Amino acid sequence: MGDDGWKTQPKLMSADVKAAVVKRLIELKQEQAEPFSVVLHGGEPLMMGKARLDALLGELRQSLTPETGLHIQTNGLLLSNEMLDVLAQHRVGVSISLDGPISVHDKFRVDHQDGGSHGKVIDAVVRITAHPDAKALFSGVLAVVDPESDPVAVYTALKATGAPSIDFLYRDGNRTNLPYKKASVDSVEYGAWMSKILDLYLADEAPPVIRILDDMIRLLLGGRGIKEGIGITDYGIVVIDTDGSIQKNDTLKSTYSTADRFKSPWSVLRDRLSDVMENNEFKSYHVSQRPSSATCKSCPLLDICGGGMPAHRWSAEAEFDNPTVFCADQKLLIGRMQEWIGDHKRAIA
Ligand code: SF4
């Protein structure tokens, strides 16, 4: 969406940067009571190659406590049995990007030969589910929503993978640059699509875990959310780029170029993560997860919706001081959940 910050980044982390990342995470583990997880994200992190990945994960696993989560988000194309062995050895959870059946997935996801990647991703899913450590290895699949697709076909295809969890992600966009196939800020293409997934899920006697739905229903029933962008639980997401610079959540890049950059030129090569987090600039970034919009603050659905992800709130006029561009979609989906909970409460009474 116009961000070109990646052009100035090295393709791979140097040995110095990798050593600094490990050092800073060890310091953070000693200085911070709250747990944290480390996610290798891309681009495509498996392009680092087996040997480099093995070395980095080995250092992280050895240096961090056994309960610190190590995860990787991958397109699956390089997820060979050898790669799976390396990931299993270091107890890394693997999430695979898969948008649905071939007609949905291959619409946007192509490999370097411009061929659809669906077949290769399914092969990777088969390999991971057949691995002796599959239970620990396979975290789930991540699907980006295409509101033009058939929700029945997507639900059926993703459930058929046997993935322990399914994550749905709305497409990047904001109130100035609308997400793919969203006609206006008041239209409900995404909410209607997710409501159909919700109906399938509620009618299914053996439904898969769908984190966004589970989280919202849990919040509606008075529980706690565990997913970023849902409810008003605060998360501290910090990105360490390949040059070692410390940046904000990279989803912010979809608003305007360099929106994910702090003004302070922090780097793991110089700065302790705990010092960064004590800085006022970091604190105001952290607080910005909570919506500032008066509409959200007085909204009866705030505890469930949370005002959406900050990147989705942006507009050229009011910057982040807006409800999410998916506000109408959220209202439709949450309304459908409330209806279902109400029906069941009446049935129990
Ligand atoms: S984005 Fe919309 S539904 Fe969500 S809290 Fe704000 S006003 Fe309410």
Tab-separated table of C-alpha atoms and ligand atoms in Angstrom:
chain	number	residue	atom	x	y	z
A	1	MET	CA	0.000	0.000	0.000
A	2	GLY	CA	2.772	2.415	-0.894
A	3	ASP	CA	5.238	1.776	1.919
A	4	ASP	CA	8.774	1.547	0.587
A	5	GLY	CA	10.736	1.390	3.860
A	6	TRP	CA	11.767	-2.199	2.985
A	7	LYS	CA	13.868	-0.945	0.081
A	8	THR	CA	16.485	0.443	2.455
A	9	GLN	CA	16.590	-2.682	4.650
A	10	PRO	CA	19.155	-5.466	4.199
A	11	LYS	CA	17.614	-8.714	2.981
A	12	LEU	CA	19.118	-10.656	5.887
A	13	MET	CA	20.159	-9.819	9.438
A	14	SER	CA	23.936	-9.649	9.834
A	15	ALA	CA	25.647	-11.795	12.483
A	16	ASP	CA	26.070	-8.652	14.645
A	17	VAL	CA	22.363	-7.829	14.489
A	18	LYS	CA	21.368	-11.418	15.272
A	19	ALA	CA	23.699	-11.476	18.277
A	20	ALA	CA	22.263	-8.141	19.447
A	21	VAL	CA	18.683	-9.429	19.097
A	22	VAL	CA	19.491	-12.430	21.272
A	23	LYS	CA	21.316	-10.241	23.827
A	24	ARG	CA	18.426	-7.749	24.055
A	25	LEU	CA	15.833	-10.502	24.489
A	26	ILE	CA	17.878	-12.103	27.273
A	27	GLU	CA	18.084	-8.714	29.022
A	28	LEU	CA	14.348	-8.209	28.588
A	29	LYS	CA	13.618	-11.630	30.039
A	30	GLN	CA	15.637	-10.690	33.131
A	31	GLU	CA	14.104	-7.227	33.482
A	32	GLN	CA	10.440	-7.789	32.648
A	33	ALA	CA	8.004	-9.834	34.714
A	34	GLU	CA	5.448	-10.203	31.901
A	35	PRO	CA	5.995	-13.072	29.475
A	36	PHE	CA	6.625	-12.420	25.784
A	37	SER	CA	6.825	-14.383	22.568
A	38	VAL	CA	9.201	-14.049	19.643
A	39	VAL	CA	7.713	-14.349	16.155
A	40	LEU	CA	9.857	-14.670	13.038
A	41	HIS	CA	7.875	-12.886	10.362
A	42	GLY	CA	8.528	-11.824	6.795
A	43	GLY	CA	8.713	-11.384	3.916
A	44	GLU	CA	9.305	-15.061	4.269
A	45	PRO	CA	11.460	-16.022	7.267
A	46	LEU	CA	12.287	-19.511	5.936
A	47	MET	CA	14.284	-17.810	3.157
A	48	MET	CA	16.944	-17.388	5.839
A	49	GLY	CA	17.873	-20.992	5.058
A	50	LYS	CA	18.063	-24.036	7.299
A	51	ALA	CA	21.571	-23.474	8.687
A	52	ARG	CA	21.048	-19.796	9.595
A	53	LEU	CA	17.616	-20.519	11.062
A	54	ASP	CA	18.994	-23.409	13.087
A	55	ALA	CA	21.734	-21.202	14.533
A	56	LEU	CA	19.396	-18.300	15.405
A	57	LEU	CA	16.672	-20.477	16.903
A	58	GLY	CA	19.274	-22.500	18.800
A	59	GLU	CA	20.625	-19.352	20.436
A	60	LEU	CA	17.152	-18.043	21.240
A	61	ARG	CA	15.942	-21.324	22.688
A	62	GLN	CA	19.092	-21.784	24.724
A	63	SER	CA	19.013	-18.232	26.068
A	64	LEU	CA	15.320	-17.790	26.815
A	65	THR	CA	13.289	-19.737	29.350
A	66	PRO	CA	11.575	-22.906	28.077
A	67	GLU	CA	8.136	-21.292	28.375
A	68	THR	CA	9.034	-18.341	26.098
A	69	GLY	CA	7.080	-18.869	22.896
A	70	LEU	CA	9.012	-19.034	19.642
A	71	HIS	CA	6.848	-18.850	16.537
A	72	ILE	CA	7.174	-18.496	12.815
A	73	GLN	CA	4.679	-17.213	10.250
A	74	THR	CA	5.368	-18.790	6.862
A	75	ASN	CA	3.880	-19.123	3.396
A	76	GLY	CA	4.868	-22.812	3.648
A	77	LEU	CA	6.728	-22.993	0.341
A	78	LEU	CA	10.085	-23.866	1.954
A	79	LEU	CA	8.642	-25.971	4.777
A	80	SER	CA	10.535	-29.193	3.976
A	81	ASN	CA	10.812	-32.142	6.357
A	82	GLU	CA	14.370	-31.024	7.191
A	83	MET	CA	13.125	-27.529	8.010
A	84	LEU	CA	10.368	-29.018	10.176
A	85	ASP	CA	12.981	-31.061	12.068
A	86	VAL	CA	14.917	-27.866	12.838
A	87	LEU	CA	11.766	-26.082	14.006
A	88	ALA	CA	10.703	-29.067	16.125
A	89	GLN	CA	14.135	-29.295	17.713
A	90	HIS	CA	13.829	-25.704	18.958
A	91	ARG	CA	10.135	-26.048	19.872
A	92	VAL	CA	8.889	-23.438	17.416
A	93	GLY	CA	5.158	-23.071	16.686
A	94	VAL	CA	4.420	-22.779	12.963
A	95	SER	CA	1.540	-20.829	11.456
A	96	ILE	CA	0.977	-21.316	7.716
A	97	SER	CA	-0.671	-18.735	5.465
A	98	LEU	CA	-3.534	-20.394	3.584
A	99	ASP	CA	-6.536	-18.402	2.380
A	100	GLY	CA	-8.894	-21.256	1.455
A	101	PRO	CA	-9.425	-23.570	-1.529
A	102	ILE	CA	-7.304	-23.190	-4.666
A	103	SER	CA	-9.643	-20.686	-6.346
A	104	VAL	CA	-9.415	-18.345	-3.338
A	105	HIS	CA	-5.779	-18.859	-2.339
A	106	ASP	CA	-4.289	-18.646	-5.838
A	107	LYS	CA	-6.165	-15.449	-6.651
A	108	PHE	CA	-3.498	-13.475	-4.769
A	109	ARG	CA	-0.764	-15.856	-3.651
A	110	VAL	CA	1.633	-16.798	-6.427
A	111	ASP	CA	5.199	-18.096	-6.308
A	112	HIS	CA	8.193	-16.595	-8.109
A	113	GLN	CA	7.162	-18.351	-11.336
A	114	ASP	CA	3.766	-16.594	-11.111
A	115	GLY	CA	2.081	-19.939	-10.544
A	116	GLY	CA	-0.462	-20.358	-7.774
A	117	SER	CA	1.100	-21.660	-4.571
A	118	HIS	CA	-1.939	-23.539	-3.197
A	119	GLY	CA	-0.682	-27.036	-4.078
A	120	LYS	CA	2.699	-26.407	-2.422
A	121	VAL	CA	1.066	-24.954	0.698
A	122	ILE	CA	-1.240	-27.964	1.026
A	123	ASP	CA	1.828	-30.221	0.651
A	124	ALA	CA	3.412	-28.302	3.543
A	125	VAL	CA	0.267	-28.754	5.666
A	126	VAL	CA	0.350	-32.497	4.931
A	127	ARG	CA	4.039	-32.652	5.900
A	128	ILE	CA	3.558	-30.780	9.168
A	129	THR	CA	0.519	-32.842	10.212
A	130	ALA	CA	2.481	-36.044	9.471
A	131	HIS	CA	5.527	-34.922	11.470
A	132	PRO	CA	6.117	-36.842	14.720
A	133	ASP	CA	6.052	-33.505	16.633
A	134	ALA	CA	3.018	-32.173	14.768
A	135	LYS	CA	1.099	-31.394	17.945
A	136	ALA	CA	3.756	-29.008	19.241
A	137	LEU	CA	4.790	-27.736	15.802
A	138	PHE	CA	1.537	-26.842	14.103
A	139	SER	CA	-0.057	-23.690	15.557
A	140	GLY	CA	-2.595	-23.223	12.790
A	141	VAL	CA	-3.394	-21.488	9.524
A	142	LEU	CA	-3.770	-17.785	8.844
A	143	ALA	CA	-6.287	-16.795	6.171
A	144	VAL	CA	-6.690	-13.332	4.717
A	145	VAL	CA	-10.373	-12.633	4.064
A	146	ASP	CA	-11.552	-12.203	0.481
A	147	PRO	CA	-15.124	-10.905	0.860
A	148	GLU	CA	-15.871	-11.998	-2.723
A	149	SER	CA	-15.130	-15.632	-1.912
A	150	ASP	CA	-17.633	-18.291	-0.868
A	151	PRO	CA	-17.446	-18.575	2.962
A	152	VAL	CA	-18.744	-22.177	2.829
A	153	ALA	CA	-15.896	-23.199	0.515
A	154	VAL	CA	-13.320	-21.383	2.649
A	155	TYR	CA	-14.637	-22.822	5.944
A	156	THR	CA	-14.743	-26.340	4.491
A	157	ALA	CA	-11.258	-26.120	2.973
A	158	LEU	CA	-9.608	-24.706	6.098
A	159	LYS	CA	-11.335	-27.150	8.441
A	160	ALA	CA	-10.243	-30.026	6.181
A	161	THR	CA	-6.567	-29.174	6.821
A	162	GLY	CA	-6.981	-30.372	10.401
A	163	ALA	CA	-5.211	-27.223	11.602
A	164	PRO	CA	-5.512	-26.802	15.374
A	165	SER	CA	-6.516	-23.167	14.944
A	166	ILE	CA	-7.704	-20.871	12.171
A	167	ASP	CA	-7.025	-17.156	12.158
A	168	PHE	CA	-8.894	-14.815	9.842
A	169	LEU	CA	-7.321	-11.498	9.021
A	170	TYR	CA	-9.125	-8.559	7.460
A	171	ARG	CA	-7.287	-6.979	4.538
A	172	ASP	CA	-5.153	-3.908	5.060
A	173	GLY	CA	-6.914	-0.639	4.478
A	174	ASN	CA	-8.160	2.445	6.237
A	175	ARG	CA	-10.776	5.177	5.980
A	176	THR	CA	-8.870	6.947	3.195
A	177	ASN	CA	-7.740	3.880	1.250
A	178	LEU	CA	-10.587	1.425	1.628
A	179	PRO	CA	-9.762	-2.281	2.019
A	180	TYR	CA	-10.156	-4.545	-1.010
A	181	LYS	CA	-13.821	-4.797	-2.133
A	182	LYS	CA	-15.140	-2.579	0.648
A	183	ALA	CA	-17.450	-0.129	-1.120
A	184	SER	CA	-17.611	2.505	1.640
A	185	VAL	CA	-16.953	2.942	5.355
A	186	ASP	CA	-20.623	2.108	5.950
A	187	SER	CA	-20.726	-1.045	3.826
A	188	VAL	CA	-20.521	-4.474	5.490
A	189	GLU	CA	-18.851	-6.847	3.009
A	190	TYR	CA	-16.401	-8.156	5.626
A	191	GLY	CA	-18.940	-8.312	8.453
A	192	ALA	CA	-21.434	-10.173	6.265
A	193	TRP	CA	-18.730	-12.632	5.169
A	194	MET	CA	-17.550	-13.249	8.743
A	195	SER	CA	-21.168	-13.614	9.916
A	196	LYS	CA	-21.574	-16.459	7.424
A	197	ILE	CA	-18.417	-18.081	8.844
A	198	LEU	CA	-19.904	-17.576	12.323
A	199	ASP	CA	-23.151	-19.303	11.316
A	200	LEU	CA	-21.190	-22.273	9.912
A	201	TYR	CA	-19.093	-22.438	13.054
A	202	LEU	CA	-22.096	-22.295	15.395
A	203	ALA	CA	-23.942	-24.961	13.416
A	204	ASP	CA	-20.902	-27.266	13.305
A	205	GLU	CA	-20.937	-30.034	15.924
A	206	ALA	CA	-17.155	-30.320	15.747
A	207	PRO	CA	-16.011	-26.812	14.819
A	208	PRO	CA	-12.366	-25.878	14.405
A	209	VAL	CA	-10.872	-23.268	16.733
A	210	ILE	CA	-11.405	-19.882	15.058
A	211	ARG	CA	-9.546	-17.391	17.219
A	212	ILE	CA	-11.332	-14.194	16.191
A	213	LEU	CA	-14.770	-15.719	16.854
A	214	ASP	CA	-13.730	-17.485	20.059
A	215	ASP	CA	-12.210	-14.273	21.362
A	216	MET	CA	-15.221	-12.098	20.616
A	217	ILE	CA	-17.687	-14.616	22.068
A	218	ARG	CA	-15.495	-15.023	25.155
A	219	LEU	CA	-15.482	-11.235	25.622
A	220	LEU	CA	-19.262	-11.076	25.152
A	221	LEU	CA	-19.599	-13.666	27.926
A	222	GLY	CA	-17.428	-11.579	30.253
A	223	GLY	CA	-14.076	-13.288	29.654
A	224	ARG	CA	-10.732	-11.972	28.473
A	225	GLY	CA	-9.552	-11.546	24.892
A	226	ILE	CA	-6.218	-12.964	23.793
A	227	LYS	CA	-5.979	-11.643	20.241
A	228	GLU	CA	-4.530	-8.315	19.140
A	229	GLY	CA	-7.140	-5.989	17.636
A	230	ILE	CA	-10.070	-7.458	19.579
A	231	GLY	CA	-11.351	-6.042	22.882
A	232	ILE	CA	-9.332	-3.587	24.933
A	233	THR	CA	-6.510	-5.831	26.107
A	234	ASP	CA	-3.193	-4.047	25.533
A	235	TYR	CA	-0.422	-5.748	23.620
A	236	GLY	CA	3.119	-4.553	23.230
A	237	ILE	CA	4.273	-5.379	19.727
A	238	VAL	CA	7.772	-4.379	18.763
A	239	VAL	CA	9.327	-5.144	15.399
A	240	ILE	CA	13.071	-5.606	15.028
A	241	ASP	CA	13.937	-5.105	11.387
A	242	THR	CA	16.838	-6.713	9.528
A	243	ASP	CA	19.149	-3.740	10.213
A	244	GLY	CA	18.442	-4.020	13.951
A	245	SER	CA	16.194	-0.942	14.101
A	246	ILE	CA	13.315	-1.085	16.560
A	247	GLN	CA	9.974	-0.204	15.044
A	248	LYS	CA	6.236	-0.165	15.719
A	249	ASN	CA	3.720	-2.804	14.621
A	250	ASP	CA	4.363	-3.214	10.887
A	251	THR	CA	0.640	-3.171	10.052
A	252	LEU	CA	0.909	0.613	10.478
A	253	LYS	CA	2.868	0.718	7.200
A	254	SER	CA	-0.454	0.354	5.393
A	255	THR	CA	-1.453	3.901	6.460
A	256	TYR	CA	1.431	5.955	5.088
A	257	SER	CA	5.084	5.325	4.331
A	258	THR	CA	7.242	5.102	7.487
A	259	ALA	CA	4.190	5.196	9.822
A	260	ASP	CA	5.790	2.287	11.655
A	261	ARG	CA	8.935	4.274	12.508
A	262	PHE	CA	9.678	5.855	15.866
A	263	LYS	CA	11.234	9.331	15.741
A	264	SER	CA	13.934	8.014	18.086
A	265	PRO	CA	16.458	5.997	16.068
A	266	TRP	CA	16.411	2.985	18.405
A	267	SER	CA	18.371	-0.114	17.486
A	268	VAL	CA	19.154	-3.388	19.225
A	269	LEU	CA	22.797	-2.603	18.414
A	270	ARG	CA	22.682	0.288	20.918
A	271	ASP	CA	19.542	0.182	23.034
A	272	ARG	CA	18.136	-2.080	25.723
A	273	LEU	CA	14.506	-2.985	25.001
A	274	SER	CA	13.489	-2.127	28.570
A	275	ASP	CA	14.942	1.398	28.127
A	276	VAL	CA	12.971	1.800	24.889
A	277	MET	CA	9.776	0.747	26.645
A	278	GLU	CA	10.355	3.277	29.436
A	279	ASN	CA	10.592	6.122	26.927
A	280	ASN	CA	7.604	8.454	26.523
A	281	GLU	CA	7.545	8.003	22.748
A	282	PHE	CA	7.185	4.265	23.179
A	283	LYS	CA	4.569	4.711	25.908
A	284	SER	CA	2.429	6.914	23.686
A	285	TYR	CA	2.694	4.308	20.890
A	286	HIS	CA	1.597	1.621	23.358
A	287	VAL	CA	-1.358	3.700	24.587
A	288	SER	CA	-2.412	4.370	20.975
A	289	GLN	CA	-3.790	0.836	20.755
A	290	ARG	CA	-6.740	2.161	22.756
A	291	PRO	CA	-9.065	4.095	20.452
A	292	SER	CA	-9.064	7.868	20.926
A	293	SER	CA	-12.248	8.469	18.927
A	294	ALA	CA	-15.181	9.830	20.959
A	295	THR	CA	-17.482	7.516	18.966
A	296	CYS	CA	-15.560	4.451	20.126
A	297	LYS	CA	-15.207	5.675	23.699
A	298	SER	CA	-18.986	5.915	24.058
A	299	CYS	CA	-19.738	2.795	21.996
A	300	PRO	CA	-21.524	-0.013	23.902
A	301	LEU	CA	-19.463	-2.542	21.890
A	302	LEU	CA	-16.064	-1.086	22.810
A	303	ASP	CA	-15.160	-3.929	25.198
A	304	ILE	CA	-15.674	-6.455	22.394
A	305	CYS	CA	-14.540	-4.537	19.323
A	306	GLY	CA	-11.774	-2.477	20.876
A	307	GLY	CA	-12.053	0.045	18.039
A	308	GLY	CA	-10.213	-2.329	15.708
A	309	MET	CA	-6.531	-2.303	14.854
A	310	PRO	CA	-4.911	1.165	14.879
A	311	ALA	CA	-3.889	0.761	11.212
A	312	HIS	CA	-7.547	0.343	10.249
A	313	ARG	CA	-8.572	3.557	12.053
A	314	TRP	CA	-6.438	5.880	9.986
A	315	SER	CA	-7.705	8.658	7.700
A	316	ALA	CA	-5.791	11.459	5.997
A	317	GLU	CA	-7.934	14.065	7.797
A	318	ALA	CA	-8.076	12.777	11.375
A	319	GLU	CA	-5.149	10.325	11.345
A	320	PHE	CA	-5.874	7.607	13.950
A	321	ASP	CA	-8.706	9.469	15.717
A	322	ASN	CA	-11.493	7.425	14.088
A	323	PRO	CA	-13.407	4.193	14.576
A	324	THR	CA	-11.962	1.346	12.493
A	325	VAL	CA	-12.860	1.316	8.793
A	326	PHE	CA	-14.506	-2.042	9.657
A	327	CYS	CA	-16.818	-0.423	12.278
A	328	ALA	CA	-20.040	-1.306	10.435
A	329	ASP	CA	-18.689	-4.843	9.812
A	330	GLN	CA	-17.857	-5.260	13.504
A	331	LYS	CA	-21.313	-4.085	14.542
A	332	LEU	CA	-22.964	-6.586	12.202
A	333	LEU	CA	-20.806	-9.504	13.386
A	334	ILE	CA	-21.082	-8.693	17.089
A	335	GLY	CA	-24.842	-8.173	16.690
A	336	ARG	CA	-25.142	-11.671	15.215
A	337	MET	CA	-23.180	-13.082	18.172
A	338	GLN	CA	-25.367	-11.227	20.672
A	339	GLU	CA	-28.457	-12.592	18.933
A	340	TRP	CA	-27.131	-16.159	19.176
A	341	ILE	CA	-26.150	-15.791	22.844
A	342	GLY	CA	-29.583	-14.279	23.594
A	343	ASP	CA	-31.366	-17.172	21.875
A	344	HIS	CA	-29.362	-19.692	23.907
A	345	LYS	CA	-29.906	-17.884	27.186
A	346	ARG	CA	-33.654	-17.958	26.497
A	347	ALA	CA	-33.489	-21.647	25.571
A	348	ILE	CA	-31.636	-22.468	28.834
A	349	ALA	CA	-34.075	-20.369	30.922
B	1	SF4	S1	-15.066	0.769	15.833
B	1	SF4	FE1	-17.303	1.003	15.821
B	1	SF4	S2	-18.079	-0.860	16.802
B	1	SF4	FE2	-15.907	-0.661	17.306
B	1	SF4	S3	-15.829	0.391	19.268
B	1	SF4	FE3	-15.604	1.934	17.654
B	1	SF4	S4	-17.684	2.652	17.267
B	1	SF4	FE4	-17.872	0.705	18.389
